[in-house]
Coordinates of N, CA and C in Angstrom, one line a residue:
M1 N 1.0 -1.3 -0.2 CA 0.1 -0.3 -0.1 C 1.1 1.0 0.1
S2 N 0.5 2.4 -1.1 CA 1.1 3.3 -1.2 C 0.9 4.5 -0.1
L3 N 1.9 4.9 0.8 CA 1.2 5.8 1.9 C 1.7 7.4 1.5
E4 N 0.7 8.1 1.2 CA 0.8 9.4 0.8 C 0.2 10.7 2.0
Q5 N 0.9 11.5 1.8 CA 1.1 12.7 2.6 C -0.2 13.2 3.0
G6 N -0.9 13.3 4.2 CA -2.1 13.9 4.2 C -3.5 12.8 4.2
S7 N -2.8 11.7 4.0 CA -4.2 10.6 4.3 C -4.1 10.2 5.7
I8 N -5.4 9.7 5.9 CA -5.4 8.8 7.1 C -5.9 7.7 7.1
V9 N -4.8 7.1 8.1 CA -4.8 5.3 8.0 C -5.2 5.1 9.4
E10 N -5.6 3.4 9.6 CA -5.6 3.2 10.9 C -4.3 2.4 11.4
G11 N -3.6 2.6 12.4 CA -2.4 1.7 12.7 C -2.5 1.1 14.3
V12 N -1.7 0.2 14.5 CA -1.4 -0.3 15.8 C -0.4 0.2 16.8
V13 N -0.2 1.0 17.7 CA 1.0 0.9 18.3 C 2.0 0.0 18.7
T14 N 3.3 0.1 18.3 CA 3.9 -1.0 18.5 C 5.2 -0.8 19.4
G15 N 5.4 0.4 20.0 CA 6.4 0.7 20.7 C 6.4 1.8 21.3
I16 N 6.7 2.5 22.4 CA 6.6 4.2 23.1 C 7.8 4.0 23.6
T17 N 8.4 5.4 23.2 CA 9.6 5.8 23.9 C 9.4 7.2 24.7
N18 N 10.4 7.7 24.9 CA 10.2 9.4 25.7 C 9.8 10.4 24.6
F19 N 9.8 10.1 23.3 CA 9.9 11.5 22.5 C 8.5 11.0 21.5
G20 N 8.0 9.7 21.6 CA 6.8 9.6 20.7 C 6.5 8.1 20.7
A21 N 5.6 7.5 19.6 CA 5.1 6.3 20.1 C 5.1 5.8 18.1
F22 N 5.6 4.8 18.4 CA 5.8 3.8 16.9 C 4.1 3.2 16.7
V23 N 4.4 3.5 15.3 CA 2.8 2.8 15.1 C 3.3 1.9 13.5
E24 N 2.6 0.8 13.8 CA 2.9 -0.3 12.5 C 1.2 0.4 11.5
L25 N 1.9 0.7 10.5 CA 0.6 1.0 9.5 C 0.6 -0.2 8.5
P26 N -1.0 -0.1 7.7 CA -1.1 -1.0 6.9 C 0.1 -1.2 5.9
G27 N 0.1 -2.7 5.3 CA 1.7 -2.9 4.4 C 2.8 -3.2 5.6
G28 N 2.7 -3.3 7.0 CA 3.6 -3.4 7.5 C 4.4 -2.2 7.9
Q29 N 4.6 -1.2 7.2 CA 5.4 -0.1 7.8 C 5.0 0.6 9.2
T30 N 6.4 1.3 9.4 CA 6.2 1.7 10.9 C 6.6 3.3 10.7
G31 N 5.8 4.3 11.5 CA 6.1 5.4 11.2 C 6.1 6.0 12.9
L32 N 6.5 7.1 12.9 CA 6.3 7.6 14.6 C 5.6 8.8 14.5
V33 N 4.7 8.7 15.7 CA 4.0 9.6 16.0 C 4.8 10.6 17.3
H34 N 5.5 11.7 16.9 CA 6.0 12.6 18.0 C 5.2 12.9 19.0
I35 N 6.0 12.9 20.4 CA 5.0 13.3 21.4 C 4.2 14.9 21.4
S36 N 4.7 15.7 20.4 CA 4.4 17.1 20.5 C 2.8 16.8 19.5
E37 N 2.8 15.5 18.6 CA 1.5 15.4 17.9 C 0.7 14.3 18.3
V38 N 1.0 14.0 19.7 CA -0.2 12.9 20.6 C -1.5 13.6 20.8
A39 N -1.2 14.8 21.2 CA -2.9 15.4 21.5 C -2.7 16.9 21.8
E40 N -3.9 17.8 21.8 CA -4.1 19.1 21.7 C -3.1 19.8 22.7
V41 N -3.5 19.2 23.9 CA -2.6 19.6 24.9 C -1.4 18.7 25.4
Y42 N -0.7 19.7 26.4 CA 0.5 19.5 26.5 C 0.7 18.0 27.1
V43 N 1.8 17.1 26.4 CA 1.9 16.1 26.9 C 3.2 15.6 27.6
K44 N 3.2 15.3 29.0 CA 4.5 15.0 29.6 C 4.6 13.8 29.6
D45 N 3.7 12.7 29.9 CA 4.1 11.5 29.9 C 3.4 10.9 28.8
I46 N 3.8 10.2 27.6 CA 2.8 9.3 26.5 C 2.3 8.2 26.9
N47 N 2.5 7.9 28.1 CA 1.9 6.4 28.6 C 0.5 6.9 29.2
E48 N 0.4 8.2 29.4 CA -1.1 8.4 29.8 C -2.0 8.6 28.8
F49 N -1.5 8.7 27.4 CA -2.4 8.5 26.5 C -2.8 7.5 25.2
L50 N -1.0 6.7 25.3 CA -1.0 5.4 24.7 C -0.8 4.5 25.4
K51 N -1.2 3.4 24.8 CA -0.6 1.8 25.5 C -0.2 0.6 24.0
V52 N 0.9 0.1 24.1 CA 1.4 -0.7 23.2 C -0.2 -1.5 22.3
Q53 N -0.3 -1.8 21.6 CA -1.2 -2.5 20.9 C -2.4 -1.8 20.9
D54 N -2.4 -0.4 21.2 CA -3.7 0.4 20.9 C -3.8 0.4 19.6
K55 N -5.0 0.7 19.2 CA -5.5 1.0 17.2 C -5.9 2.2 17.5
V56 N -5.0 3.0 16.3 CA -5.0 4.5 16.7 C -5.4 4.8 15.0
K57 N -5.9 5.8 14.9 CA -6.2 6.6 13.4 C -5.0 7.6 13.6
V58 N -4.5 7.6 12.7 CA -3.3 8.6 12.3 C -3.1 9.3 10.9
K59 N -2.7 10.8 10.7 CA -2.6 11.3 9.8 C -1.2 11.6 9.3
I60 N -0.5 11.0 7.8 CA 0.8 10.9 7.5 C 0.9 12.4 7.3
I61 N 2.1 13.0 7.9 CA 2.0 14.6 8.0 C 3.5 14.6 6.9
S62 N 4.6 13.3 7.0 CA 5.6 13.3 6.1 C 6.1 12.2 6.1
V63 N 6.9 11.9 4.6 CA 7.4 10.8 4.4 C 8.4 11.3 3.6
D64 N 9.7 11.2 4.0 CA 11.2 11.5 3.7 C 11.9 10.4 2.7
P65 N 12.7 10.9 1.8 CA 13.3 9.8 1.0 C 13.9 8.6 1.8
K66 N 14.1 8.6 3.1 CA 15.2 7.9 3.5 C 13.5 6.6 4.0
G67 N 12.7 6.9 4.0 CA 11.5 5.8 4.3 C 10.6 6.4 5.5
K68 N 11.4 7.2 6.3 CA 10.7 7.7 8.0 C 9.6 8.3 7.6
I69 N 8.8 7.8 8.6 CA 7.2 8.2 8.3 C 6.6 9.1 9.4
G70 N 6.5 10.6 8.9 CA 6.0 11.1 10.3 C 4.3 11.1 10.8
L71 N 3.4 11.1 11.5 CA 2.4 10.7 12.0 C 1.9 11.7 12.9
S72 N 0.7 11.9 12.8 CA 0.4 12.9 13.9 C -1.4 12.6 14.3
I73 N -1.5 11.9 15.3 CA -2.9 11.9 16.2 C -4.0 13.0 16.4
K74 N -3.3 14.3 16.7 CA -4.0 15.2 17.2 C -5.0 15.6 15.9
Q75 N -3.9 16.0 14.7 CA -4.5 16.5 13.0 C -5.7 15.6 13.1
V76 N -5.7 14.5 13.5 CA -7.1 13.3 13.0 C -8.2 13.8 13.8
N77 N -7.6 13.9 15.3 CA -8.8 14.4 16.4 C -9.3 15.8 16.3
A78 N -8.9 16.6 15.4 CA -9.2 18.6 15.3 C -9.4 18.8 13.7
P79 N -10.0 18.1 12.9 CA -10.1 18.6 11.7 C -10.7 20.0 11.3
A80 N -11.8 20.1 12.1 CA -12.7 21.2 12.5 C -11.7 22.2 12.7
N81 N -10.8 22.5 13.5 CA -9.8 23.5 13.9 C -9.3 23.9 12.9
T82 N -8.5 23.0 12.0 CA -7.9 23.2 11.1 C -8.3 23.7 9.5
A83 N -9.6 23.5 9.3 CA -10.5 23.7 8.4 C -11.0 25.4 8.5
N84 N -11.2 25.8 9.7 CA -11.7 26.9 10.1 C -10.6 27.9 10.1
R85 N -9.5 27.7 10.1 CA -8.2 28.7 10.2 C -8.3 29.8 8.9
G86 N -8.7 29.3 8.1 CA -9.0 30.2 6.9 C -9.9 31.2 7.1
N87 N -10.9 31.0 7.7 CA -12.1 31.5 7.6 C -11.9 32.7 8.6
R88 N -10.8 32.6 9.8 CA -10.8 33.3 10.4 C -10.0 34.9 10.2
K89 N -10.9 35.8 10.8 CA -10.4 37.3 10.3 C -9.2 37.4 11.4
P90 N -8.1 37.9 10.8 CA -6.9 38.0 11.4 C -7.1 39.1 12.5
R91 N -6.5 38.7 13.4 CA -6.4 39.3 14.6 C -5.6 40.6 14.4
F92 N -6.2 41.8 15.2 CA -5.4 43.4 15.0 C -4.4 42.9 15.8
Q93 N -3.1 43.1 14.8 CA -1.7 43.0 15.6 C -1.3 44.7 15.1
P94 N -0.9 45.3 16.6 CA -0.6 46.5 16.6 C 0.7 46.6 16.2
S95 N 0.9 48.0 15.8 CA 2.1 48.4 15.2 C 3.3 48.7 16.3
F96 N 4.8 48.6 16.3 CA 5.8 48.6 17.1 C 5.1 50.2 17.7
E97 N 4.9 51.0 16.4 CA 4.5 52.9 17.4 C 3.4 52.2 18.4
D98 N 2.4 51.7 18.3 CA 1.4 51.6 18.9 C 2.3 50.8 20.5
K99 N 2.8 50.2 20.0 CA 3.4 49.2 21.4 C 4.2 50.3 22.4
L100 N 4.7 51.1 21.4 CA 5.9 52.0 22.1 C 4.8 52.7 22.9
A101 N 3.9 53.4 22.3 CA 3.2 54.5 23.2 C 2.4 54.0 24.4
K102 N 1.9 53.1 24.1 CA 0.8 52.1 25.1 C 2.4 52.1 26.3
F103 N 3.5 51.3 26.1 CA 4.6 51.2 27.2 C 4.9 52.7 27.4
M104 N 5.3 53.8 27.3 CA 5.4 54.8 27.4 C 4.4 55.8 28.2
K105 N 3.2 55.2 27.8 CA 2.0 56.1 28.7 C 2.1 55.3 30.1
E106 N 2.1 54.0 30.2 CA 2.2 53.1 31.2 C 3.3 53.4 32.3
S107 N 4.2 53.8 31.6 CA 5.6 54.1 32.1 C 5.4 55.4 32.8
D108 N 4.9 56.4 32.2 CA 4.9 57.3 32.9 C 4.1 57.5 34.0
E109 N 2.9 56.7 33.8 CA 1.8 56.5 35.0 C 2.5 56.1 36.2
R110 N 3.2 55.3 36.1 CA 3.8 54.5 37.1 C 5.0 55.1 37.7
L111 N 5.6 56.0 37.2 CA 6.5 56.9 37.6 C 5.8 57.9 38.4
S112 N 4.8 58.6 38.1 CA 4.2 59.6 38.7 C 3.3 59.2 39.9
D113 N 2.8 57.9 39.7 CA 2.6 57.2 41.2 C 3.7 56.9 42.2
L114 N 4.9 56.4 41.8 CA 6.0 56.6 42.5 C 6.5 57.9 43.0
K115 N 6.4 58.7 42.2 CA 6.8 60.2 42.8 C 6.1 60.7 44.1
R116 N 4.7 60.3 43.5 CA 3.6 61.0 44.4 C 3.8 60.4 46.1
Q117 N 3.8 58.7 45.8 CA 4.5 58.0 47.1 C 5.4 58.6 47.8
T118 N 6.5 58.5 46.9 CA 7.6 59.1 47.7 C 7.8 60.3 48.3
D119 N 7.0 61.5 47.9 CA 6.7 62.7 48.1 C 6.0 62.7 49.8
S120 N 5.2 61.8 49.4 CA 4.2 61.8 50.6 C 5.1 61.2 51.7
K121 N 5.9 60.2 51.6 CA 6.6 59.8 52.7 C 7.7 60.9 53.3
R122 N 8.2 61.6 52.4 CA 9.3 62.7 52.7 C 8.6 63.8 53.6
G123 N 6.8 63.8 53.6 CA 6.5 65.4 53.9 C 6.2 66.5 53.0
G124 N 6.0 65.9 51.3 CA 5.9 66.7 50.5 C 6.7 67.4 49.7
R125 N 6.5 68.4 48.9 CA 7.7 69.0 47.8 C 9.2 68.7 48.5
G126 N 9.1 69.5 49.6 CA 10.5 69.8 50.0 C 10.7 70.1 51.5
S127 N 11.7 70.0 52.0 CA 11.4 70.1 53.2 C 11.9 71.3 53.9
K128 N 11.2 71.9 54.9 CA 11.6 73.6 55.6 C 12.6 73.2 56.4
F129 N 13.8 74.0 56.7 CA 14.7 73.9 57.9 C 14.4 74.7 58.8

């Protein structure tokens, strides 16, 4: 069976390491699901998500010339999220000047608050001798 990038197939987990899980695909080929491609959430221990002999649906995300096959479980489980990404309006990205102006305003406010607090502790604007 020819495995093409982007296709979704079912396989069996044959081995688990600290960096991912090996999955046997139809036709006897083996691919790797990297730990970052197991779930949408942070995966500290892959054993909490997969066990050897689990049947899983995987998406083929890469096939290199040496025959290494990169797989993803999270891309199979969340196709709606990836399909809607193109339809979303881009969020407003403030320019550098906008960010700088905001920083300067907040900085001036903090500085004036600090001066006010310091002056009140000293007893006013200046001391009389």
